[in-house]
Amino acid sequence: MSPFNLDLFGDTEPEQPPRREQIGAQACVLRGFALPWLESLLTALEGVLTVAPFRQMVTPGGFTMSVTLSSCGALGWTTDRSGYKYTHNDPQTGQPWPRMPDVFFELAQAAAREAGFADFVPDSCLINRYVPGAKMSLHQDKDEGSYAAPIVSVSLGLPATFLFGGFERSDKSQRVPLLHGDIVVWGGVDRLRYHGVLPIKDGHHPRLGEQRINLTFRTAG
Ligand code: SIN
Ligand code: FE2
């Protein structure tokens, strides 16, 4: 056998499935994009959650959200009876939100670039924890100071069905299955689309157990 026939490229699939799925003119799913970052991402996440643990939040309408939340970065998204807002400090401790770990920032920026948004500079990462049954109703992300930057949304743990709708709540939504490591990016003409998550099904994820964690990166300030 010639040395050139060594199995140097033998692990390469002859045909890779498409890793990028367009769900809008400026919206896509990057399949498995977070996987190479995973272990450092989870280590950094653990550090953030030690300082700012998951907590329940109440909507302005008085409903307790089924997801529990935390944040890191210069600004953290919160909700209470007085409204939705970004704050510099964690209302629970009065201290600044934990700084955004470099690995978070780098992953979000790389995903945005891959999706066609150069120079994404997120200053906020909302961390949502879903246990089976938890969901996110259809909503628009519109508490940010500007809509020029995209949203970068990382899925970890249990699978989810992401709803990606139109510009009215009543518009029909696409149902997009999301798996551990997938990233959804939407911006530009798609920035204000309604989106949500169907109730998470019972299950056990080998790395994260009985939960789904979502990291939502935004330029809020
Ligand atoms: C969100 O829109 O805040 C969360 C989306 C998700 O969990 O995938
Ligand atoms: Fe959202």
Coordinates of C-alpha atoms and ligand atoms in Angstrom, one line a residue:
M1 CA 0.0 0.0 0.0
S2 CA 1.4 3.4 -0.9
P3 CA 1.9 5.7 2.1
F4 CA -0.5 8.0 0.5
N5 CA -3.3 5.5 1.0
L6 CA -3.0 5.7 4.8
D7 CA -6.3 6.4 6.3
L8 CA -5.5 10.1 6.8
F9 CA -8.9 11.2 5.5
G10 CA -10.8 8.0 6.3
D11 CA -12.8 9.6 9.0
T12 CA -14.3 12.2 6.7
E13 CA -17.8 11.4 5.7
P14 CA -18.1 11.4 1.9
E15 CA -21.1 13.8 2.3
Q16 CA -21.6 15.9 5.4
P17 CA -25.2 16.8 6.1
P18 CA -25.8 20.5 5.7
R19 CA -24.8 22.1 9.0
R20 CA -26.6 25.4 8.3
E21 CA -30.3 25.5 7.8
Q22 CA -31.9 28.7 6.7
I23 CA -35.2 29.4 8.5
G24 CA -35.6 33.0 7.3
A25 CA -33.8 35.4 4.9
Q26 CA -31.5 36.4 7.8
A27 CA -32.2 33.5 10.2
C28 CA -30.6 30.1 10.5
V29 CA -29.9 27.1 12.6
L30 CA -26.2 26.1 12.9
R31 CA -26.4 22.4 13.7
G32 CA -23.9 21.3 16.5
F33 CA -22.0 24.5 16.3
A34 CA -21.5 24.7 20.1
L35 CA -20.2 21.2 20.4
P36 CA -16.5 21.9 20.1
W37 CA -16.8 24.6 22.8
L38 CA -18.9 22.4 25.1
E39 CA -16.7 21.5 28.0
S40 CA -15.2 25.0 28.5
L41 CA -18.7 26.4 28.0
L42 CA -20.1 24.2 30.8
T43 CA -17.2 25.0 33.2
A44 CA -17.7 28.7 32.6
L45 CA -21.5 28.3 33.0
E46 CA -21.0 26.6 36.4
G47 CA -18.9 29.6 37.5
V48 CA -21.6 32.1 36.5
L49 CA -24.3 30.1 38.2
T50 CA -22.3 30.0 41.5
V51 CA -22.5 33.8 41.6
A52 CA -25.9 34.3 40.0
P53 CA -28.0 31.1 40.5
F54 CA -31.2 30.3 38.6
R55 CA -34.3 31.9 40.0
Q56 CA -38.0 32.2 39.2
M57 CA -39.2 35.5 37.8
V58 CA -42.7 36.9 37.5
T59 CA -44.1 38.6 34.4
P60 CA -45.6 42.1 34.5
G61 CA -49.0 40.3 34.3
G62 CA -48.3 38.4 37.5
F63 CA -47.5 34.9 36.1
T64 CA -44.5 33.0 37.3
M65 CA -42.4 31.9 34.3
S66 CA -42.0 28.1 34.0
V67 CA -38.3 28.6 33.1
T68 CA -35.8 29.7 35.7
L69 CA -33.3 32.4 34.7
S70 CA -30.0 33.9 35.3
S71 CA -27.7 36.3 33.3
C72 CA -24.1 37.3 32.8
G73 CA -22.5 40.2 31.0
A74 CA -22.8 44.0 31.5
L75 CA -26.6 43.8 31.3
G76 CA -29.0 41.1 32.6
W77 CA -32.6 40.7 31.4
T78 CA -35.2 40.6 34.2
T79 CA -38.9 40.7 34.7
D80 CA -41.1 41.6 37.6
R81 CA -44.5 43.2 38.2
S82 CA -43.0 46.6 37.1
G83 CA -42.0 45.3 33.6
Y84 CA -39.3 43.7 31.5
K85 CA -35.9 45.4 31.8
Y86 CA -32.2 45.1 31.5
T87 CA -30.2 45.9 34.7
H88 CA -26.5 46.2 35.5
N89 CA -27.0 44.5 38.8
D90 CA -28.5 41.2 39.9
P91 CA -31.7 42.3 41.8
Q92 CA -31.2 39.3 44.1
T93 CA -27.7 40.2 45.3
G94 CA -27.5 43.9 44.4
Q95 CA -24.1 43.0 42.8
P96 CA -23.2 43.4 39.1
W97 CA -24.1 40.4 37.0
P98 CA -21.1 38.1 36.6
R99 CA -18.9 39.1 33.7
M100 CA -19.5 37.3 30.4
P101 CA -16.9 34.5 30.2
D102 CA -14.6 34.8 27.2
V103 CA -15.7 31.4 25.9
F104 CA -19.3 32.6 25.8
F105 CA -18.4 35.8 24.0
E106 CA -16.2 34.0 21.5
L107 CA -18.8 31.3 20.7
A108 CA -21.6 33.9 20.2
Q109 CA -19.4 36.0 18.0
A110 CA -18.3 33.0 15.9
A111 CA -21.9 31.8 15.5
A112 CA -23.0 35.3 14.4
R113 CA -20.2 35.5 11.9
E114 CA -21.1 32.1 10.5
A115 CA -24.7 33.3 10.1
G116 CA -23.6 36.4 8.2
F117 CA -23.4 39.0 11.0
A118 CA -19.8 40.3 11.4
D119 CA -18.6 42.0 14.6
F120 CA -21.4 40.9 16.9
V121 CA -20.6 42.4 20.3
P122 CA -23.0 40.9 22.9
D123 CA -23.2 42.7 26.2
S124 CA -25.9 40.3 27.7
C125 CA -26.3 36.6 28.0
L126 CA -29.7 35.4 29.4
I127 CA -29.5 31.9 30.7
N128 CA -32.8 30.0 30.7
R129 CA -33.3 26.6 32.4
Y130 CA -36.2 24.4 31.3
V131 CA -37.2 21.3 33.2
P132 CA -39.7 18.9 31.5
G133 CA -43.0 20.8 31.0
A134 CA -41.4 24.2 31.0
K135 CA -42.0 26.4 27.9
M136 CA -41.5 29.8 26.5
S137 CA -44.6 31.5 25.0
L138 CA -44.4 33.3 21.7
H139 CA -42.8 36.7 22.2
Q140 CA -40.5 39.2 20.4
D141 CA -37.1 40.3 21.8
K142 CA -37.6 44.0 21.9
D143 CA -36.3 45.3 25.2
E144 CA -32.9 46.1 23.6
G145 CA -31.8 49.6 22.8
S146 CA -31.3 48.8 19.1
Y147 CA -32.3 46.0 16.8
A148 CA -29.2 46.3 14.7
A149 CA -27.5 43.3 16.3
P150 CA -28.8 39.7 15.9
I151 CA -29.9 37.3 18.6
V152 CA -27.7 34.2 19.1
S153 CA -29.4 31.4 21.0
V154 CA -27.5 28.3 22.1
S155 CA -29.3 25.0 23.0
L156 CA -27.9 22.6 25.5
G157 CA -29.3 19.4 27.1
L158 CA -32.7 18.0 26.3
P159 CA -34.2 18.5 22.9
A160 CA -36.8 21.3 22.2
T161 CA -39.2 22.4 19.6
F162 CA -38.5 26.0 18.7
L163 CA -41.3 28.0 17.3
F164 CA -40.2 30.6 14.7
G165 CA -43.1 32.8 13.7
G166 CA -43.8 36.0 11.9
F167 CA -44.2 39.6 12.9
E168 CA -47.7 39.1 14.4
R169 CA -48.3 36.8 17.3
S170 CA -51.1 35.1 15.2
D171 CA -48.8 34.4 12.2
K172 CA -48.1 30.7 11.6
S173 CA -44.9 29.4 13.2
Q174 CA -42.3 27.0 11.8
R175 CA -41.5 24.2 14.2
V176 CA -37.7 23.8 14.4
P177 CA -36.3 20.8 16.4
L178 CA -33.3 21.9 18.4
L179 CA -30.7 19.5 19.8
H180 CA -27.8 19.9 22.2
G181 CA -25.2 22.1 20.6
D182 CA -27.4 23.7 18.0
I183 CA -27.4 27.5 17.7
V184 CA -30.2 29.7 16.2
V185 CA -29.2 33.1 14.9
W186 CA -31.8 35.7 13.7
G187 CA -31.2 39.3 12.9
G188 CA -31.7 41.9 10.1
V189 CA -35.1 41.6 8.5
D190 CA -35.9 38.7 10.8
R191 CA -34.8 40.3 14.1
L192 CA -38.3 41.0 15.4
R193 CA -39.9 37.7 14.6
Y194 CA -42.1 36.1 17.2
H195 CA -40.5 32.9 18.7
G196 CA -41.0 30.5 21.6
V197 CA -40.4 27.0 22.8
L198 CA -43.0 24.2 23.2
P199 CA -43.1 22.4 26.6
I200 CA -40.0 20.3 27.0
K201 CA -40.6 16.6 26.9
D202 CA -39.5 14.2 29.7
G203 CA -36.1 12.8 29.0
H204 CA -32.6 12.4 30.2
H205 CA -29.6 14.0 28.5
P206 CA -26.3 12.2 28.9
R207 CA -24.4 15.3 29.8
L208 CA -27.0 17.6 31.3
G209 CA -29.6 15.3 32.8
E210 CA -33.3 16.3 33.0
Q211 CA -33.0 19.8 31.8
R212 CA -32.5 22.1 28.8
I213 CA -30.3 25.2 29.1
N214 CA -30.5 28.0 26.6
L215 CA -28.0 30.8 26.4
T216 CA -29.4 33.9 24.6
F217 CA -26.8 36.5 23.5
R218 CA -27.9 40.0 22.7
T219 CA -26.5 43.5 22.3
A220 CA -28.9 45.1 24.8
G221 CA -27.3 48.5 25.6
Ligands
SIN1 C1 -35.9 32.9 24.4 O1 -36.4 33.3 23.4 O2 -35.6 33.7 25.4 C2 -35.4 31.5 24.6 C3 -35.4 30.7 23.4 C4 -35.0 29.3 23.7 O3 -35.0 28.8 24.8 O4 -34.6 28.6 22.7
FE2_2 FE -36.7 35.4 23.0

